[in-house]
Amino acid sequence: MTARVPTYRAAAIAGGALLALSPLTAQAAQAAPPPHTASPARTVHPVRTVPAVAAKGAVLVDGTNGATLFGKEADTARPIASTAKIMAASVVLETKGVDLERQVPVKQAYRDYVTRHGSSTADLQTGDKLTVRQLLYATLLPSGADAAYALADTFGTGATEAERTASFVAQLNAKAAELRLAHTTFDSFDGGGTDTSTPAELAKLARHAMQNDTFRTIVKTKQYKGEAPAANGRTRYYTWNNTNQLLGSYNGVIGIKTGTTTPAGDCLVFAATRGDKTLIGTVLNSKDRYADAAKLLDHGFGTTTAKTMKLRSLPANSRRD
């Protein structure tokens, strides 16, 4: 009887040599599952929740490219109160050949305007001579309507104060058209009228304004102290505190402007920089504008500091806006 010779299979090994496998070994090799290949590690990113803000309208944008990071009725036009002074300052600063050291006499009409409208004021004294630069500080820090009036009267054209201020308001609207802010309109030089904009367009205006070095320097200033020649020949000393309490309260904040009227509610245009990232935002008609702004900035920066933020206190004699 002829003995059966077991069948062997050959397997290649390194160097091209062949290794004979027994039948059992071959069967085991066929039955074995393929070697497990590890999946590449996946990076897990924390999920950012959408912030709940009290403002009726709000937006947060990238300060570099304008990309929208958050929006709430961002394209709905609303009253903007004294945030309109951002445009007033921009028009002055972009006037060809503007002389920031030009002295402007304070007229009684500027003070009367504040009294008549119950507007915020820098308490400019009649007969004092302030520079254009000082008037910009007075407009943007204590939100002085008297200072805004002085700028409008100086940079508008016409034979009368009424004509000059109307001309200045027309310049605000012309600049809005130039910047393609289709839903932004002005009928006052200080935001005390029916001036309106959308959160998105107001943020776009703020991005534009922040390109100016002087504007950036002013809106990040917490307190300004200066002096001016007084009407009696002596020296008047002025101190203006920034109404924006987000400055010094949230790390990285560099501006920009508050605004408050009954129709507009509490408004805030704000900006902050951390590292190489700048964010700009707007909240309109908010019951808690600073908390809203902090939440939006946390959203943009990926932080959680809003919960522990403590607002910077303003001196007792500071203006509120």
PDB file of C-alpha atoms in Angstrom:
ATOM      1  CA  MET A   1       0.000   0.000   0.000  1.00  0.00           C
ATOM      2  CA  THR A   2       1.418   3.287  -1.014  1.00  0.00           C
ATOM      3  CA  ALA A   3       1.810   5.754   1.845  1.00  0.00           C
ATOM      4  CA  ARG A   4       0.223   9.191   1.331  1.00  0.00           C
ATOM      5  CA  VAL A   5       2.701  11.958   1.327  1.00  0.00           C
ATOM      6  CA  PRO A   6       1.380  15.126   3.056  1.00  0.00           C
ATOM      7  CA  THR A   7       1.079  18.196   0.854  1.00  0.00           C
ATOM      8  CA  TYR A   8       3.129  21.201   1.836  1.00  0.00           C
ATOM      9  CA  ARG A   9       2.663  24.848   0.888  1.00  0.00           C
ATOM     10  CA  ALA A  10       5.410  27.338   0.495  1.00  0.00           C
ATOM     11  CA  ALA A  11       5.382  30.857   1.915  1.00  0.00           C
ATOM     12  CA  ALA A  12       7.716  33.635   0.979  1.00  0.00           C
ATOM     13  CA  ILE A  13       9.878  35.123   3.667  1.00  0.00           C
ATOM     14  CA  ALA A  14      12.354  37.917   3.761  1.00  0.00           C
ATOM     15  CA  GLY A  15      15.240  37.556   1.361  1.00  0.00           C
ATOM     16  CA  GLY A  16      13.134  35.461  -1.052  1.00  0.00           C
ATOM     17  CA  ALA A  17      13.643  32.105   0.803  1.00  0.00           C
ATOM     18  CA  LEU A  18      10.767  29.685   0.992  1.00  0.00           C
ATOM     19  CA  LEU A  19       9.481  28.119   4.197  1.00  0.00           C
ATOM     20  CA  ALA A  20       7.538  24.870   4.073  1.00  0.00           C
ATOM     21  CA  LEU A  21       4.320  24.879   6.041  1.00  0.00           C
ATOM     22  CA  SER A  22       2.624  21.791   7.405  1.00  0.00           C
ATOM     23  CA  PRO A  23      -1.007  21.174   6.475  1.00  0.00           C
ATOM     24  CA  LEU A  24      -2.158  22.209   9.984  1.00  0.00           C
ATOM     25  CA  THR A  25      -0.104  25.346   9.905  1.00  0.00           C
ATOM     26  CA  ALA A  26      -1.467  26.233   6.486  1.00  0.00           C
ATOM     27  CA  GLN A  27      -5.054  25.757   7.672  1.00  0.00           C
ATOM     28  CA  ALA A  28      -4.433  27.959  10.700  1.00  0.00           C
ATOM     29  CA  ALA A  29      -2.962  30.653   8.516  1.00  0.00           C
ATOM     30  CA  GLN A  30      -6.020  30.559   6.257  1.00  0.00           C
ATOM     31  CA  ALA A  31      -8.429  30.789   9.197  1.00  0.00           C
ATOM     32  CA  ALA A  32      -6.605  33.612  11.003  1.00  0.00           C
ATOM     33  CA  PRO A  33      -8.244  37.022  10.685  1.00  0.00           C
ATOM     34  CA  PRO A  34      -6.303  39.799   8.959  1.00  0.00           C
ATOM     35  CA  PRO A  35      -4.045  41.806  11.231  1.00  0.00           C
ATOM     36  CA  HIS A  36      -5.776  44.738  12.922  1.00  0.00           C
ATOM     37  CA  THR A  37      -4.867  48.158  11.535  1.00  0.00           C
ATOM     38  CA  ALA A  38      -5.151  50.951  14.082  1.00  0.00           C
ATOM     39  CA  SER A  39      -7.297  53.909  13.012  1.00  0.00           C
ATOM     40  CA  PRO A  40      -5.572  57.276  13.055  1.00  0.00           C
ATOM     41  CA  ALA A  41      -6.200  59.266  16.228  1.00  0.00           C
ATOM     42  CA  ARG A  42      -9.086  61.732  15.926  1.00  0.00           C
ATOM     43  CA  THR A  43      -8.827  65.206  17.401  1.00  0.00           C
ATOM     44  CA  VAL A  44     -11.851  65.976  19.533  1.00  0.00           C
ATOM     45  CA  HIS A  45     -12.857  69.633  19.471  1.00  0.00           C
ATOM     46  CA  PRO A  46     -15.071  71.007  22.240  1.00  0.00           C
ATOM     47  CA  VAL A  47     -18.515  72.003  21.008  1.00  0.00           C
ATOM     48  CA  ARG A  48     -19.137  75.739  21.375  1.00  0.00           C
ATOM     49  CA  THR A  49     -22.662  76.528  22.425  1.00  0.00           C
ATOM     50  CA  VAL A  50     -24.363  79.512  20.844  1.00  0.00           C
ATOM     51  CA  PRO A  51     -24.426  82.310  23.431  1.00  0.00           C
ATOM     52  CA  ALA A  52     -27.803  83.480  24.688  1.00  0.00           C
ATOM     53  CA  VAL A  53     -27.783  87.277  24.610  1.00  0.00           C
ATOM     54  CA  ALA A  54     -30.391  89.648  25.979  1.00  0.00           C
ATOM     55  CA  ALA A  55     -29.946  92.185  23.169  1.00  0.00           C
ATOM     56  CA  LYS A  56     -32.647  92.383  20.525  1.00  0.00           C
ATOM     57  CA  GLY A  57     -29.954  92.680  17.870  1.00  0.00           C
ATOM     58  CA  ALA A  58     -26.338  91.548  18.005  1.00  0.00           C
ATOM     59  CA  VAL A  59     -23.386  90.509  15.887  1.00  0.00           C
ATOM     60  CA  LEU A  60     -19.783  89.406  16.327  1.00  0.00           C
ATOM     61  CA  VAL A  61     -17.293  89.582  13.469  1.00  0.00           C
ATOM     62  CA  ASP A  62     -13.658  88.834  12.821  1.00  0.00           C
ATOM     63  CA  GLY A  63     -11.865  92.161  12.992  1.00  0.00           C
ATOM     64  CA  THR A  64      -9.462  91.178  10.226  1.00  0.00           C
ATOM     65  CA  ASN A  65     -11.706  89.852   7.477  1.00  0.00           C
ATOM     66  CA  GLY A  66     -15.185  90.778   8.685  1.00  0.00           C
ATOM     67  CA  ALA A  67     -16.423  87.184   8.751  1.00  0.00           C
ATOM     68  CA  THR A  68     -19.564  86.819  10.870  1.00  0.00           C
ATOM     69  CA  LEU A  69     -19.071  84.608  13.931  1.00  0.00           C
ATOM     70  CA  PHE A  70     -22.480  85.232  15.531  1.00  0.00           C
ATOM     71  CA  GLY A  71     -25.632  87.031  14.566  1.00  0.00           C
ATOM     72  CA  LYS A  72     -29.018  87.786  16.095  1.00  0.00           C
ATOM     73  CA  GLU A  73     -31.271  89.837  13.865  1.00  0.00           C
ATOM     74  CA  ALA A  74     -27.987  91.177  12.554  1.00  0.00           C
ATOM     75  CA  ASP A  75     -29.590  92.747   9.472  1.00  0.00           C
ATOM     76  CA  THR A  76     -32.516  94.405  11.228  1.00  0.00           C
ATOM     77  CA  ALA A  77     -32.248  98.201  11.488  1.00  0.00           C
ATOM     78  CA  ARG A  78     -32.686  99.675  14.964  1.00  0.00           C
ATOM     79  CA  PRO A  79     -32.012 102.992  16.718  1.00  0.00           C
ATOM     80  CA  ILE A  80     -28.314 103.269  17.627  1.00  0.00           C
ATOM     81  CA  ALA A  81     -28.213 106.177  20.100  1.00  0.00           C
ATOM     82  CA  SER A  82     -24.731 107.630  20.741  1.00  0.00           C
ATOM     83  CA  THR A  83     -22.925 104.880  18.860  1.00  0.00           C
ATOM     84  CA  ALA A  84     -23.674 107.252  15.965  1.00  0.00           C
ATOM     85  CA  LYS A  85     -20.735 109.297  17.262  1.00  0.00           C
ATOM     86  CA  ILE A  86     -18.443 106.639  15.773  1.00  0.00           C
ATOM     87  CA  MET A  87     -19.432 107.946  12.362  1.00  0.00           C
ATOM     88  CA  ALA A  88     -19.123 111.577  13.457  1.00  0.00           C
ATOM     89  CA  ALA A  89     -15.550 110.979  14.628  1.00  0.00           C
ATOM     90  CA  SER A  90     -14.706 109.060  11.457  1.00  0.00           C
ATOM     91  CA  VAL A  91     -15.920 111.885   9.213  1.00  0.00           C
ATOM     92  CA  VAL A  92     -13.812 114.410  11.132  1.00  0.00           C
ATOM     93  CA  LEU A  93     -10.697 112.221  11.097  1.00  0.00           C
ATOM     94  CA  GLU A  94     -11.057 111.509   7.386  1.00  0.00           C
ATOM     95  CA  THR A  95     -11.514 115.161   6.417  1.00  0.00           C
ATOM     96  CA  LYS A  96      -8.783 116.061   3.973  1.00  0.00           C
ATOM     97  CA  GLY A  97      -6.061 118.079   5.658  1.00  0.00           C
ATOM     98  CA  VAL A  98      -7.673 117.892   9.098  1.00  0.00           C
ATOM     99  CA  ASP A  99      -5.692 119.745  11.767  1.00  0.00           C
ATOM    100  CA  LEU A 100      -6.215 117.975  15.089  1.00  0.00           C
ATOM    101  CA  GLU A 101      -4.566 120.850  16.968  1.00  0.00           C
ATOM    102  CA  ARG A 102      -6.912 123.486  15.550  1.00  0.00           C
ATOM    103  CA  GLN A 103      -8.578 125.380  18.387  1.00  0.00           C
ATOM    104  CA  VAL A 104     -12.363 125.595  18.445  1.00  0.00           C
ATOM    105  CA  PRO A 105     -14.162 128.128  20.691  1.00  0.00           C
ATOM    106  CA  VAL A 106     -17.021 126.672  22.734  1.00  0.00           C
ATOM    107  CA  LYS A 107     -20.322 128.422  22.034  1.00  0.00           C
ATOM    108  CA  GLN A 108     -23.216 128.744  24.457  1.00  0.00           C
ATOM    109  CA  ALA A 109     -25.371 127.087  21.808  1.00  0.00           C
ATOM    110  CA  TYR A 110     -23.533 123.814  22.412  1.00  0.00           C
ATOM    111  CA  ARG A 111     -24.446 123.845  26.090  1.00  0.00           C
ATOM    112  CA  ASP A 112     -28.012 124.936  25.341  1.00  0.00           C
ATOM    113  CA  TYR A 113     -28.416 121.941  23.015  1.00  0.00           C
ATOM    114  CA  VAL A 114     -27.518 119.573  25.856  1.00  0.00           C
ATOM    115  CA  THR A 115     -29.977 121.255  28.212  1.00  0.00           C
ATOM    116  CA  ARG A 116     -32.746 121.303  25.630  1.00  0.00           C
ATOM    117  CA  HIS A 117     -32.403 117.628  24.716  1.00  0.00           C
ATOM    118  CA  GLY A 118     -31.235 116.184  28.024  1.00  0.00           C
ATOM    119  CA  SER A 119     -28.192 114.789  26.245  1.00  0.00           C
ATOM    120  CA  SER A 120     -24.970 113.408  27.691  1.00  0.00           C
ATOM    121  CA  THR A 121     -22.337 116.100  28.044  1.00  0.00           C
ATOM    122  CA  ALA A 122     -18.605 116.754  28.356  1.00  0.00           C
ATOM    123  CA  ASP A 123     -19.530 119.912  30.302  1.00  0.00           C
ATOM    124  CA  LEU A 124     -17.659 122.205  27.929  1.00  0.00           C
ATOM    125  CA  GLN A 125     -17.517 125.762  29.232  1.00  0.00           C
ATOM    126  CA  THR A 126     -18.551 128.658  27.036  1.00  0.00           C
ATOM    127  CA  GLY A 127     -15.599 130.617  25.686  1.00  0.00           C
ATOM    128  CA  ASP A 128     -13.012 127.874  26.293  1.00  0.00           C
ATOM    129  CA  LYS A 129     -10.900 126.905  23.308  1.00  0.00           C
ATOM    130  CA  LEU A 130     -10.438 123.183  22.774  1.00  0.00           C
ATOM    131  CA  THR A 131      -8.515 121.464  20.024  1.00  0.00           C
ATOM    132  CA  VAL A 132     -10.217 119.181  17.531  1.00  0.00           C
ATOM    133  CA  ARG A 133      -8.356 116.287  19.151  1.00  0.00           C
ATOM    134  CA  GLN A 134      -9.751 117.225  22.569  1.00  0.00           C
ATOM    135  CA  LEU A 135     -13.247 117.499  21.117  1.00  0.00           C
ATOM    136  CA  LEU A 136     -12.911 113.976  19.764  1.00  0.00           C
ATOM    137  CA  TYR A 137     -12.007 112.715  23.248  1.00  0.00           C
ATOM    138  CA  ALA A 138     -14.946 114.693  24.653  1.00  0.00           C
ATOM    139  CA  THR A 139     -17.255 113.164  22.067  1.00  0.00           C
ATOM    140  CA  LEU A 140     -16.173 109.546  22.423  1.00  0.00           C
ATOM    141  CA  LEU A 141     -15.347 109.176  26.153  1.00  0.00           C
ATOM    142  CA  PRO A 142     -18.095 110.965  28.125  1.00  0.00           C
ATOM    143  CA  SER A 143     -20.224 110.916  24.945  1.00  0.00           C
ATOM    144  CA  GLY A 144     -20.545 114.683  24.962  1.00  0.00           C
ATOM    145  CA  ALA A 145     -23.282 115.964  22.681  1.00  0.00           C
ATOM    146  CA  ASP A 146     -21.873 119.448  23.246  1.00  0.00           C
ATOM    147  CA  ALA A 147     -18.530 118.296  21.838  1.00  0.00           C
ATOM    148  CA  ALA A 148     -20.230 116.568  18.907  1.00  0.00           C
ATOM    149  CA  TYR A 149     -22.100 119.806  18.203  1.00  0.00           C
ATOM    150  CA  ALA A 150     -18.803 121.720  18.206  1.00  0.00           C
ATOM    151  CA  LEU A 151     -17.342 119.276  15.656  1.00  0.00           C
ATOM    152  CA  ALA A 152     -20.450 119.463  13.453  1.00  0.00           C
ATOM    153  CA  ASP A 153     -20.429 123.256  13.576  1.00  0.00           C
ATOM    154  CA  THR A 154     -16.727 123.298  12.690  1.00  0.00           C
ATOM    155  CA  PHE A 155     -16.648 120.682   9.930  1.00  0.00           C
ATOM    156  CA  GLY A 156     -19.978 121.422   8.301  1.00  0.00           C
ATOM    157  CA  THR A 157     -20.390 124.149   5.695  1.00  0.00           C
ATOM    158  CA  GLY A 158     -22.853 127.023   5.560  1.00  0.00           C
ATOM    159  CA  ALA A 159     -23.532 130.504   6.827  1.00  0.00           C
ATOM    160  CA  THR A 160     -25.393 129.508  10.008  1.00  0.00           C
ATOM    161  CA  GLU A 161     -25.041 126.898  12.719  1.00  0.00           C
ATOM    162  CA  ALA A 162     -28.163 125.170  11.444  1.00  0.00           C
ATOM    163  CA  GLU A 163     -26.769 125.003   7.919  1.00  0.00           C
ATOM    164  CA  ARG A 164     -23.400 123.768   9.117  1.00  0.00           C
ATOM    165  CA  THR A 165     -24.815 121.025  11.325  1.00  0.00           C
ATOM    166  CA  ALA A 166     -27.186 119.923   8.544  1.00  0.00           C
ATOM    167  CA  SER A 167     -24.197 119.811   6.196  1.00  0.00           C
ATOM    168  CA  PHE A 168     -22.277 117.670   8.687  1.00  0.00           C
ATOM    169  CA  VAL A 169     -25.168 115.213   9.028  1.00  0.00           C
ATOM    170  CA  ALA A 170     -25.236 114.991   5.229  1.00  0.00           C
ATOM    171  CA  GLN A 171     -21.549 114.055   5.372  1.00  0.00           C
ATOM    172  CA  LEU A 172     -22.375 111.235   7.797  1.00  0.00           C
ATOM    173  CA  ASN A 173     -24.929 109.852   5.362  1.00  0.00           C
ATOM    174  CA  ALA A 174     -22.539 110.268   2.436  1.00  0.00           C
ATOM    175  CA  LYS A 175     -19.892 108.278   4.305  1.00  0.00           C
ATOM    176  CA  ALA A 176     -22.467 105.580   5.061  1.00  0.00           C
ATOM    177  CA  ALA A 177     -23.243 105.345   1.352  1.00  0.00           C
ATOM    178  CA  GLU A 178     -19.522 105.234   0.535  1.00  0.00           C
ATOM    179  CA  LEU A 179     -19.094 102.305   2.943  1.00  0.00           C
ATOM    180  CA  ARG A 180     -22.181 100.620   1.448  1.00  0.00           C
ATOM    181  CA  LEU A 181     -24.147 100.709   4.658  1.00  0.00           C
ATOM    182  CA  ALA A 182     -27.513 100.536   2.938  1.00  0.00           C
ATOM    183  CA  HIS A 183     -29.610 100.434   6.128  1.00  0.00           C
ATOM    184  CA  THR A 184     -27.669 103.079   8.063  1.00  0.00           C
ATOM    185  CA  THR A 185     -29.115 106.599   8.223  1.00  0.00           C
ATOM    186  CA  PHE A 186     -28.363 109.684  10.307  1.00  0.00           C
ATOM    187  CA  ASP A 187     -30.518 112.681  11.100  1.00  0.00           C
ATOM    188  CA  SER A 188     -28.382 114.040  13.935  1.00  0.00           C
ATOM    189  CA  PHE A 189     -24.698 114.554  14.673  1.00  0.00           C
ATOM    190  CA  ASP A 190     -24.849 112.858  18.084  1.00  0.00           C
ATOM    191  CA  GLY A 191     -27.307 109.972  17.838  1.00  0.00           C
ATOM    192  CA  GLY A 192     -30.063 111.898  19.562  1.00  0.00           C
ATOM    193  CA  GLY A 193     -32.416 111.674  16.604  1.00  0.00           C
ATOM    194  CA  THR A 194     -33.853 108.725  14.720  1.00  0.00           C
ATOM    195  CA  ASP A 195     -30.417 107.534  13.634  1.00  0.00           C
ATOM    196  CA  THR A 196     -30.552 103.845  12.727  1.00  0.00           C
ATOM    197  CA  SER A 197     -28.327 100.998  11.616  1.00  0.00           C
ATOM    198  CA  THR A 198     -28.151  97.228  11.776  1.00  0.00           C
ATOM    199  CA  PRO A 199     -25.809  95.318  14.086  1.00  0.00           C
ATOM    200  CA  ALA A 200     -23.918  94.034  11.037  1.00  0.00           C
ATOM    201  CA  GLU A 201     -23.511  97.471   9.434  1.00  0.00           C
ATOM    202  CA  LEU A 202     -22.547  99.096  12.719  1.00  0.00           C
ATOM    203  CA  ALA A 203     -19.831  96.462  13.152  1.00  0.00           C
ATOM    204  CA  LYS A 204     -18.660  97.165   9.604  1.00  0.00           C
ATOM    205  CA  LEU A 205     -18.484 100.881  10.415  1.00  0.00           C
ATOM    206  CA  ALA A 206     -16.518 100.085  13.574  1.00  0.00           C
ATOM    207  CA  ARG A 207     -14.022  97.964  11.606  1.00  0.00           C
ATOM    208  CA  HIS A 208     -13.527 100.928   9.286  1.00  0.00           C
ATOM    209  CA  ALA A 209     -13.126 103.427  12.132  1.00  0.00           C
ATOM    210  CA  MET A 210     -10.610 101.246  13.965  1.00  0.00           C
ATOM    211  CA  GLN A 211      -8.239 101.486  11.008  1.00  0.00           C
ATOM    212  CA  ASN A 212      -7.488 105.057  12.089  1.00  0.00           C
ATOM    213  CA  ASP A 213      -4.675 105.321  14.656  1.00  0.00           C
ATOM    214  CA  THR A 214      -6.131 108.364  16.415  1.00  0.00           C
ATOM    215  CA  PHE A 215      -9.571 106.784  16.720  1.00  0.00           C
ATOM    216  CA  ARG A 216      -8.082 103.568  18.150  1.00  0.00           C
ATOM    217  CA  THR A 217      -6.042 105.532  20.686  1.00  0.00           C
ATOM    218  CA  ILE A 218      -9.060 107.518  21.870  1.00  0.00           C
ATOM    219  CA  VAL A 219     -11.596 104.703  22.267  1.00  0.00           C
ATOM    220  CA  LYS A 220      -9.252 102.528  24.339  1.00  0.00           C
ATOM    221  CA  THR A 221      -8.567 105.394  26.786  1.00  0.00           C
ATOM    222  CA  LYS A 222     -10.255 104.954  30.171  1.00  0.00           C
ATOM    223  CA  GLN A 223      -9.651 108.511  31.337  1.00  0.00           C
ATOM    224  CA  TYR A 224      -8.464 111.676  29.644  1.00  0.00           C
ATOM    225  CA  LYS A 225      -7.058 114.709  31.451  1.00  0.00           C
ATOM    226  CA  GLY A 226      -6.316 117.902  29.551  1.00  0.00           C
ATOM    227  CA  GLU A 227      -6.301 121.655  29.763  1.00  0.00           C
ATOM    228  CA  ALA A 228      -7.642 124.450  27.583  1.00  0.00           C
ATOM    229  CA  PRO A 229      -7.463 128.244  27.487  1.00  0.00           C
ATOM    230  CA  ALA A 230     -10.488 129.587  29.334  1.00  0.00           C
ATOM    231  CA  ALA A 231     -12.547 132.627  28.362  1.00  0.00           C
ATOM    232  CA  ASN A 232     -11.189 134.577  31.362  1.00  0.00           C
ATOM    233  CA  GLY A 233      -7.594 134.081  30.235  1.00  0.00           C
ATOM    234  CA  ARG A 234      -6.889 131.376  32.753  1.00  0.00           C
ATOM    235  CA  THR A 235      -6.527 127.634  32.204  1.00  0.00           C
ATOM    236  CA  ARG A 236      -9.428 125.194  32.362  1.00  0.00           C
ATOM    237  CA  TYR A 237      -8.744 121.591  33.360  1.00  0.00           C
ATOM    238  CA  TYR A 238     -10.934 118.838  31.986  1.00  0.00           C
ATOM    239  CA  THR A 239     -11.238 115.197  33.035  1.00  0.00           C
ATOM    240  CA  TRP A 240     -13.328 112.792  30.985  1.00  0.00           C
ATOM    241  CA  ASN A 241     -13.985 109.172  31.885  1.00  0.00           C
ATOM    242  CA  ASN A 242     -14.890 106.593  29.268  1.00  0.00           C
ATOM    243  CA  THR A 243     -18.494 105.454  29.680  1.00  0.00           C
ATOM    244  CA  ASN A 244     -17.544 102.019  28.278  1.00  0.00           C
ATOM    245  CA  GLN A 245     -17.207  99.870  31.400  1.00  0.00           C
ATOM    246  CA  LEU A 246     -16.112  96.845  29.382  1.00  0.00           C
ATOM    247  CA  LEU A 247     -12.680  98.524  29.230  1.00  0.00           C
ATOM    248  CA  GLY A 248     -10.625  97.147  32.089  1.00  0.00           C
ATOM    249  CA  SER A 249     -13.257  94.525  32.870  1.00  0.00           C
ATOM    250  CA  TYR A 250     -12.753  91.981  30.089  1.00  0.00           C
ATOM    251  CA  ASN A 251      -9.190  91.094  29.170  1.00  0.00           C
ATOM    252  CA  GLY A 252      -8.167  92.479  25.770  1.00  0.00           C
ATOM    253  CA  VAL A 253     -10.957  95.046  25.246  1.00  0.00           C
ATOM    254  CA  ILE A 254      -9.806  98.037  23.173  1.00  0.00           C
ATOM    255  CA  GLY A 255     -13.055 100.032  22.750  1.00  0.00           C
ATOM    256  CA  ILE A 256     -15.386 101.242  21.346  1.00  0.00           C
ATOM    257  CA  LYS A 257     -18.600 103.181  22.210  1.00  0.00           C
ATOM    258  CA  THR A 258     -21.718 103.104  24.359  1.00  0.00           C
ATOM    259  CA  GLY A 259     -25.113 104.522  23.506  1.00  0.00           C
ATOM    260  CA  THR A 260     -28.387 104.904  25.397  1.00  0.00           C
ATOM    261  CA  THR A 261     -31.729 106.478  24.578  1.00  0.00           C
ATOM    262  CA  THR A 262     -35.275 105.429  25.369  1.00  0.00           C
ATOM    263  CA  PRO A 263     -36.034 104.219  21.812  1.00  0.00           C
ATOM    264  CA  ALA A 264     -32.634 102.521  21.396  1.00  0.00           C
ATOM    265  CA  GLY A 265     -32.239 101.039  24.861  1.00  0.00           C
ATOM    266  CA  ASP A 266     -28.705 100.248  25.994  1.00  0.00           C
ATOM    267  CA  CYS A 267     -26.301  99.779  23.078  1.00  0.00           C
ATOM    268  CA  LEU A 268     -22.637  98.937  22.815  1.00  0.00           C
ATOM    269  CA  VAL A 269     -20.091  98.627  20.035  1.00  0.00           C
ATOM    270  CA  PHE A 270     -17.027  96.799  21.315  1.00  0.00           C
ATOM    271  CA  ALA A 271     -13.698  95.350  20.238  1.00  0.00           C
ATOM    272  CA  ALA A 272     -11.091  93.119  21.844  1.00  0.00           C
ATOM    273  CA  THR A 273      -7.727  91.664  20.873  1.00  0.00           C
ATOM    274  CA  ARG A 274      -6.051  88.549  22.215  1.00  0.00           C
ATOM    275  CA  GLY A 275      -2.841  87.415  20.575  1.00  0.00           C
ATOM    276  CA  ASP A 276      -3.210  87.948  16.841  1.00  0.00           C
ATOM    277  CA  LYS A 277      -7.017  87.779  16.907  1.00  0.00           C
ATOM    278  CA  THR A 278      -9.271  90.842  17.000  1.00  0.00           C
ATOM    279  CA  LEU A 279     -13.050  90.647  17.387  1.00  0.00           C
ATOM    280  CA  ILE A 280     -15.595  93.426  16.870  1.00  0.00           C
ATOM    281  CA  GLY A 281     -19.212  93.263  17.965  1.00  0.00           C
ATOM    282  CA  THR A 282     -22.439  95.153  18.440  1.00  0.00           C
ATOM    283  CA  VAL A 283     -25.362  94.743  20.802  1.00  0.00           C
ATOM    284  CA  LEU A 284     -28.451  96.885  20.312  1.00  0.00           C
ATOM    285  CA  ASN A 285     -31.293  97.339  22.790  1.00  0.00           C
ATOM    286  CA  SER A 286     -29.900  95.099  25.498  1.00  0.00           C
ATOM    287  CA  LYS A 287     -30.941  94.667  29.124  1.00  0.00           C
ATOM    288  CA  ASP A 288     -27.360  93.699  29.985  1.00  0.00           C
ATOM    289  CA  ARG A 289     -25.038  94.990  27.270  1.00  0.00           C
ATOM    290  CA  TYR A 290     -21.753  94.251  29.034  1.00  0.00           C
ATOM    291  CA  ALA A 291     -22.672  90.659  29.886  1.00  0.00           C
ATOM    292  CA  ASP A 292     -23.870  90.209  26.288  1.00  0.00           C
ATOM    293  CA  ALA A 293     -20.598  91.568  24.925  1.00  0.00           C
ATOM    294  CA  ALA A 294     -18.539  89.346  27.230  1.00  0.00           C
ATOM    295  CA  LYS A 295     -20.512  86.254  26.179  1.00  0.00           C
ATOM    296  CA  LEU A 296     -19.950  87.062  22.513  1.00  0.00           C
ATOM    297  CA  LEU A 297     -16.239  87.628  23.045  1.00  0.00           C
ATOM    298  CA  ASP A 298     -15.992  84.322  24.927  1.00  0.00           C
ATOM    299  CA  HIS A 299     -17.719  82.687  21.969  1.00  0.00           C
ATOM    300  CA  GLY A 300     -15.214  84.178  19.561  1.00  0.00           C
ATOM    301  CA  PHE A 301     -12.118  83.509  21.638  1.00  0.00           C
ATOM    302  CA  GLY A 302     -13.242  80.095  22.886  1.00  0.00           C
ATOM    303  CA  THR A 303     -13.009  81.147  26.539  1.00  0.00           C
ATOM    304  CA  THR A 304     -15.312  81.178  29.580  1.00  0.00           C
ATOM    305  CA  THR A 305     -14.304  84.350  31.390  1.00  0.00           C
ATOM    306  CA  ALA A 306     -17.657  86.152  31.096  1.00  0.00           C
ATOM    307  CA  LYS A 307     -19.035  84.292  34.119  1.00  0.00           C
ATOM    308  CA  THR A 308     -16.439  85.761  36.457  1.00  0.00           C
ATOM    309  CA  MET A 309     -16.158  89.240  34.907  1.00  0.00           C
ATOM    310  CA  LYS A 310     -16.456  92.154  37.308  1.00  0.00           C
ATOM    311  CA  LEU A 311     -17.293  95.516  35.777  1.00  0.00           C
ATOM    312  CA  ARG A 312     -14.913  98.403  36.256  1.00  0.00           C
ATOM    313  CA  SER A 313     -16.496 101.035  38.452  1.00  0.00           C
ATOM    314  CA  LEU A 314     -16.699 104.589  37.138  1.00  0.00           C
ATOM    315  CA  PRO A 315     -15.828 107.576  39.345  1.00  0.00           C
ATOM    316  CA  ALA A 316     -18.839 109.077  41.081  1.00  0.00           C
ATOM    317  CA  ASN A 317     -18.886 112.186  38.882  1.00  0.00           C
ATOM    318  CA  SER A 318     -18.620 110.266  35.597  1.00  0.00           C
ATOM    319  CA  ARG A 319     -21.161 110.592  32.830  1.00  0.00           C
ATOM    320  CA  ARG A 320     -23.381 107.666  31.960  1.00  0.00           C
ATOM    321  CA  ASP A 321     -24.442 106.777  28.435  1.00  0.00           C
TER     322      ASP A 321
END
